[in-house]
Coordinates of C-alpha atoms in Angstrom, one line a residue:
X3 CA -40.9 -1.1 12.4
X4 CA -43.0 1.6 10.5
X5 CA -40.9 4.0 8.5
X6 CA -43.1 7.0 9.4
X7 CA -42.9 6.7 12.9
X8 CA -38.5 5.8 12.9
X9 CA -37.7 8.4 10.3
X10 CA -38.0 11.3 12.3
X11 CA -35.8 10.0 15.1
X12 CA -33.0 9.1 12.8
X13 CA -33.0 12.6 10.9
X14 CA -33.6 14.6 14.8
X15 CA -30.2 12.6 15.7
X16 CA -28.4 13.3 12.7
X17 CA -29.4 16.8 13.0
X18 CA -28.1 17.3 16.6
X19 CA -24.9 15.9 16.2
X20 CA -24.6 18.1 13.0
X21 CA -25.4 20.9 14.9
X22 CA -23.8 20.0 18.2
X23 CA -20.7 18.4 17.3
X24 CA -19.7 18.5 13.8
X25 CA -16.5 17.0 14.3
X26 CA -18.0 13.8 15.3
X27 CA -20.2 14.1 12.7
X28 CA -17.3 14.8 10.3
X29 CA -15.5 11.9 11.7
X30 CA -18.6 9.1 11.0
X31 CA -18.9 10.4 7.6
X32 CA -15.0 9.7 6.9
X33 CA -15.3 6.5 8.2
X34 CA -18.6 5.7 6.0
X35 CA -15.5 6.4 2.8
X36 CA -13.3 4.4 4.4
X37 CA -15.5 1.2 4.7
X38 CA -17.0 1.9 1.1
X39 CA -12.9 1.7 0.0
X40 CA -12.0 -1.4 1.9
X41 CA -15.1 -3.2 0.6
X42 CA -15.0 -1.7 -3.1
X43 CA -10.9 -2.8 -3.3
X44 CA -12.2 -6.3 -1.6
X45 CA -14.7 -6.7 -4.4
X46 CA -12.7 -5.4 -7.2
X47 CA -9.9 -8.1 -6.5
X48 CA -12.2 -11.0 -6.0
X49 CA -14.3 -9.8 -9.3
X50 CA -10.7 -9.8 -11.3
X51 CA -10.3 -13.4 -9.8
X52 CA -13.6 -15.1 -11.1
X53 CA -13.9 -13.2 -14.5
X54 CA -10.3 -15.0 -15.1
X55 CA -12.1 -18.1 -14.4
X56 CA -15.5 -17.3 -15.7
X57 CA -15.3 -14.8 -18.2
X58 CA -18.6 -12.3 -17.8
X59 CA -19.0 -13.4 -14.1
X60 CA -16.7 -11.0 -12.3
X61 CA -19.3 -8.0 -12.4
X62 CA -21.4 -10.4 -10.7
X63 CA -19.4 -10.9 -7.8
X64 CA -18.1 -7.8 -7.3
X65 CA -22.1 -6.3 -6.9
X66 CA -23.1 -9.0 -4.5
X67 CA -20.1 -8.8 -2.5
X68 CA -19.9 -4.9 -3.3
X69 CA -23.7 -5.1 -1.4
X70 CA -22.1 -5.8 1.7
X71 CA -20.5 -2.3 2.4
X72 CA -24.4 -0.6 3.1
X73 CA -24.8 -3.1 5.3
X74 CA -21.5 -2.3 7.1
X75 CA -22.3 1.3 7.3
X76 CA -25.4 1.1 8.5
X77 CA -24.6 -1.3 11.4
X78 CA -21.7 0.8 12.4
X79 CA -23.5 3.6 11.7
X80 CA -21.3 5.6 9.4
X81 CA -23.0 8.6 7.5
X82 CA -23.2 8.4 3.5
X83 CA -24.1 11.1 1.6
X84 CA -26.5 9.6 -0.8
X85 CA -28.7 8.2 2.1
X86 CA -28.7 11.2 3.5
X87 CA -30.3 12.3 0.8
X88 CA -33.3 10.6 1.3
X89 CA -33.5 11.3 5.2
X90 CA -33.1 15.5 4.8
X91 CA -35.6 15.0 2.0
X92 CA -38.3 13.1 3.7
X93 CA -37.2 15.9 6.6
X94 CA -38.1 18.4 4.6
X95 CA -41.4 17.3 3.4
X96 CA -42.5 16.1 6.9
X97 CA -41.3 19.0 8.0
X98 CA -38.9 18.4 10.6
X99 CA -35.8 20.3 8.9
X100 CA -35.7 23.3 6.7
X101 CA -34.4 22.6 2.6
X102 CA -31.0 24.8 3.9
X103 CA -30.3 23.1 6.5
X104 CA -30.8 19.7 5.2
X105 CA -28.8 20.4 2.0
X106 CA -26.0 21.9 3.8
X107 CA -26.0 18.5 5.9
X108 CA -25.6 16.7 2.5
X109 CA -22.7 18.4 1.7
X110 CA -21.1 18.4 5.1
X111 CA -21.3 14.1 4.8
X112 CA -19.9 14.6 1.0
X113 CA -17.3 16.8 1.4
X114 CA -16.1 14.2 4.4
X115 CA -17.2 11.0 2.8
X116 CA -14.5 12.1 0.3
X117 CA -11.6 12.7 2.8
X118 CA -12.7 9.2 4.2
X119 CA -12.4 7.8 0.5
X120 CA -8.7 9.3 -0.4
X121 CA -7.0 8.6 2.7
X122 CA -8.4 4.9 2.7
X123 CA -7.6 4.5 -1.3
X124 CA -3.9 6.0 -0.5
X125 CA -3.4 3.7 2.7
X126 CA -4.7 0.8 0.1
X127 CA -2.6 2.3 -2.8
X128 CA 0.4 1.1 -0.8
X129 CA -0.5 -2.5 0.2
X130 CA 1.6 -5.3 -1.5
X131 CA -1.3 -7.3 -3.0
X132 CA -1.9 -3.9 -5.1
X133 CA 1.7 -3.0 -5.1
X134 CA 1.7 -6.6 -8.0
X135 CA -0.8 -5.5 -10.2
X136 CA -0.8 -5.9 -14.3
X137 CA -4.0 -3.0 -14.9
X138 CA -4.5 -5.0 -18.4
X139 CA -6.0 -7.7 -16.4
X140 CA -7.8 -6.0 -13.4
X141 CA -11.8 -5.5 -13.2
X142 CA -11.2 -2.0 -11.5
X143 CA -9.3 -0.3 -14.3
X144 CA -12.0 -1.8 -17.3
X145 CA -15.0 -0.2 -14.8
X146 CA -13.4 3.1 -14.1
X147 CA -12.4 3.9 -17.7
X148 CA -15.8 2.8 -18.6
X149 CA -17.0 5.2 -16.3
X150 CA -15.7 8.3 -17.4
X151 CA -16.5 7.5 -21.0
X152 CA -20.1 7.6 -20.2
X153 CA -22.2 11.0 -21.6
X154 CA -23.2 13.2 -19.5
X155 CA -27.0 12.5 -19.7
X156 CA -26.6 8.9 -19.5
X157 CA -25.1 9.5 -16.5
X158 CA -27.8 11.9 -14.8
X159 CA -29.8 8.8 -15.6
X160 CA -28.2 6.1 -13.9
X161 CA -27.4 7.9 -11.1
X162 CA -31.1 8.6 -10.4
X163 CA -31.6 4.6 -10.6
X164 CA -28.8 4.1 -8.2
X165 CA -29.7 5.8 -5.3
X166 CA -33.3 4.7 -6.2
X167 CA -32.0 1.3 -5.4
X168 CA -30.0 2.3 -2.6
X169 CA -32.7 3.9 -0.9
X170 CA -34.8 1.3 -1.0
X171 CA -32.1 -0.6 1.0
X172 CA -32.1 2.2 3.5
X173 CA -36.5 2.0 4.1
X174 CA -36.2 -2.0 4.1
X175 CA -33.0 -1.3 6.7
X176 CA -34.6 1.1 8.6
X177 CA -38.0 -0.8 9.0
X178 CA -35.8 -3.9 9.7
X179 CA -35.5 -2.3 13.5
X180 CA -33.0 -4.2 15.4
X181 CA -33.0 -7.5 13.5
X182 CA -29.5 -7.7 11.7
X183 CA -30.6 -10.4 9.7
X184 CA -33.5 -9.0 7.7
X185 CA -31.1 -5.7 7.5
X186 CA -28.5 -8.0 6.2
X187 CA -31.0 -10.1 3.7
X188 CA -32.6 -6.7 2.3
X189 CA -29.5 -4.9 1.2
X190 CA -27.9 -8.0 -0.1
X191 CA -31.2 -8.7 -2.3
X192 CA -31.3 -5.1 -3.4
X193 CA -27.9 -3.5 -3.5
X194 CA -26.8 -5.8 -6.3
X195 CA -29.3 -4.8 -8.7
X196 CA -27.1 -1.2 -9.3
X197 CA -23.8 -2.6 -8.9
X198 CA -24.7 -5.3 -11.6
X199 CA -26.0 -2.8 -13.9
X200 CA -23.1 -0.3 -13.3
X201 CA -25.1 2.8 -12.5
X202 CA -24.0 5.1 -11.0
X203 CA -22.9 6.5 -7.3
X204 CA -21.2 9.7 -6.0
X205 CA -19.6 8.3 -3.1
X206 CA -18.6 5.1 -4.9
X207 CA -17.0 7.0 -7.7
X208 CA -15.4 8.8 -5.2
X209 CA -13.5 5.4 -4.7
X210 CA -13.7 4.2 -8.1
X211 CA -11.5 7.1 -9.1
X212 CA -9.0 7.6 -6.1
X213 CA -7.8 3.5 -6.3
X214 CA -7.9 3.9 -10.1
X215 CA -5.4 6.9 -9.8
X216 CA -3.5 5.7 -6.7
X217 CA -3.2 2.2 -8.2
X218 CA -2.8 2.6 -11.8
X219 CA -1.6 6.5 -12.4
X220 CA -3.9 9.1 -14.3
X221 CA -1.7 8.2 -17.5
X222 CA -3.3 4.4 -17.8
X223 CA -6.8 5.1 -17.3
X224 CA -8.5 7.2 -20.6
X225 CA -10.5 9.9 -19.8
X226 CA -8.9 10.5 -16.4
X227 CA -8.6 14.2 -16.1
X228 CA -9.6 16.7 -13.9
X229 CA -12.6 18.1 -16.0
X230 CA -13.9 14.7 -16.7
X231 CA -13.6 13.4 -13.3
X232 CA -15.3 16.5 -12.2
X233 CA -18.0 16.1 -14.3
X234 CA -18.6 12.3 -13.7
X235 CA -18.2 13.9 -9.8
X236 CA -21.5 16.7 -10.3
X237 CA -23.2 14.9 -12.9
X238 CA -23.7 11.7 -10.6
X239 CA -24.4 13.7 -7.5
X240 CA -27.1 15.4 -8.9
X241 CA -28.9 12.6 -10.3
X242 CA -28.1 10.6 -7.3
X243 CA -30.1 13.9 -4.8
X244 CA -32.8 13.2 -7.7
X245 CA -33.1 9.6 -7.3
X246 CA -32.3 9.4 -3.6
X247 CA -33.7 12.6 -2.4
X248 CA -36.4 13.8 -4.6
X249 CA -38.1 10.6 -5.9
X250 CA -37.4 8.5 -2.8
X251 CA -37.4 10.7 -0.1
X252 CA -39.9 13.2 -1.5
X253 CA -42.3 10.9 -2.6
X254 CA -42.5 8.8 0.4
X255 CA -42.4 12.0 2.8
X256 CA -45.9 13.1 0.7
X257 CA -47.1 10.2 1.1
X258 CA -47.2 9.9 4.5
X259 CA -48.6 13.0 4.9
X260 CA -51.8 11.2 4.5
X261 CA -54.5 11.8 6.8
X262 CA -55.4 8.3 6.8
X263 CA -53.3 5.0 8.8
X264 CA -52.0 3.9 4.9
X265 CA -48.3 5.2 6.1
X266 CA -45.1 3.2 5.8

């Protein structure tokens, strides 16, 4: 399917149940932070289990199975923030929503995508198989504190590259149509490459940080405070509306604005 020609629908029906019904609106973008928590905990566990096997190989696993959770919101059409991104940018170029309204969209699916993460994390929090945890030896505690160690400009920069990458999931997706498999095979081929690298996503950290303090407790992770978290928080979300929304979604909305049939 062309990406010019599905784009607008997706952002018109986004828009109307914004508008229309914000509750249900609310609700999809809670449940988009709850899947991202039940995969990222899935992933994190099964990580911690190969890297005690295969030392260097638990990052691995955790991206590719980490890769899944787009994949899972998409089908079951949950709303994430950092696609949205892309879709009220591209809007806003093509001109089919004003730069207000689509940014106070974005917010809308953040602000919710973060209820969705806490009270998924919490429910998690309490489950038995993280109630017998040693955070010495756990995948999820080394990433987090690596996290918030990172400089602020290093992580402006990654975050653009994330939501670069997990855009690109969301054109390949959406020009996918209705075949679940190529939908299935182009996130999984892409998703991977940001997980991997550990750059760097709002919604994710969103995660990262409410299983790190549910889990663990703020006193075993360094650098979990308030003012760091919030900065990890802004920093990333900015670079991610750069990468996802500006670069992505503002290129490729200018560059279908071409006259000519060379439109995706």
């Amino acid at each position: 399917m062309n990406f010019h020609k599905t784009a607008p629908g997706i952002i018109g029906r986004k828009l109307d149940l914004f508008s229309t019904e914000p509750s249900r609106f609310a609700v999809r973008a809670i449940m988009a932070g709850v899947y991202l928590g039940i995969m990222t905990s899935f992933a994190a566990a099964t990580g911690t289990i190969m890297e005690s096997y295969a030392p260097g190989w638990g990052g691995y696993v955790f991206a590719a199975i980490f890769a899944t959770t787009l994949y899972i919101i998409i089908v079951l059409q949950g709303e994430l923030a950092t696609g949205d991104m892309m879709f009220m940018t591209y809007g806003a170029v093509t001109k089919h929503v004003s730069v207000l309204r689509g940014l106070a969209l974005i917010l809308f699916v953040t602000l919710f995508n973060l209820v969705g993460a806490v009270v998924v994390c919490w429910l998690i929090s309490h489950t038995v198989f993280m109630g017998n945890i040693d955070p010495e030896t756990r995948l999820l505690h080394t990433v987090l504190e690596n996290k918030l160690a990172k400089p602020t400009g290093g992580l402006f920069v990654e975050a653009i590259l994330a939501n670069m990458v997990v855009n690109i999931a969301f054109m390949m997706s959406t020009q996918a149509g209705q075949d679940f498999s190529a939908k299935l095979l182009g996130i999984i081929v892409v998703i991977p490459a940001f997980a991997a690298m550990s750059y760097e996503h709002s919604i994710a950290n969103f995660v990262m940080v409410q299983l790190g303090g549910f889990v663990y407790g703020p006193e075993t992770i360094d650098g979990f405070t308030i003012a760091n978290i919030l900065r990890n928080w802004s920093v990333v979300w900015l670079g991610n509306m750069v990468g996802g929304g500006l670069i992505m979604g503002g290129v490729y909305g200018w560059l279908n604005l071409t006259k000519t049939e060379y439109k995706d």
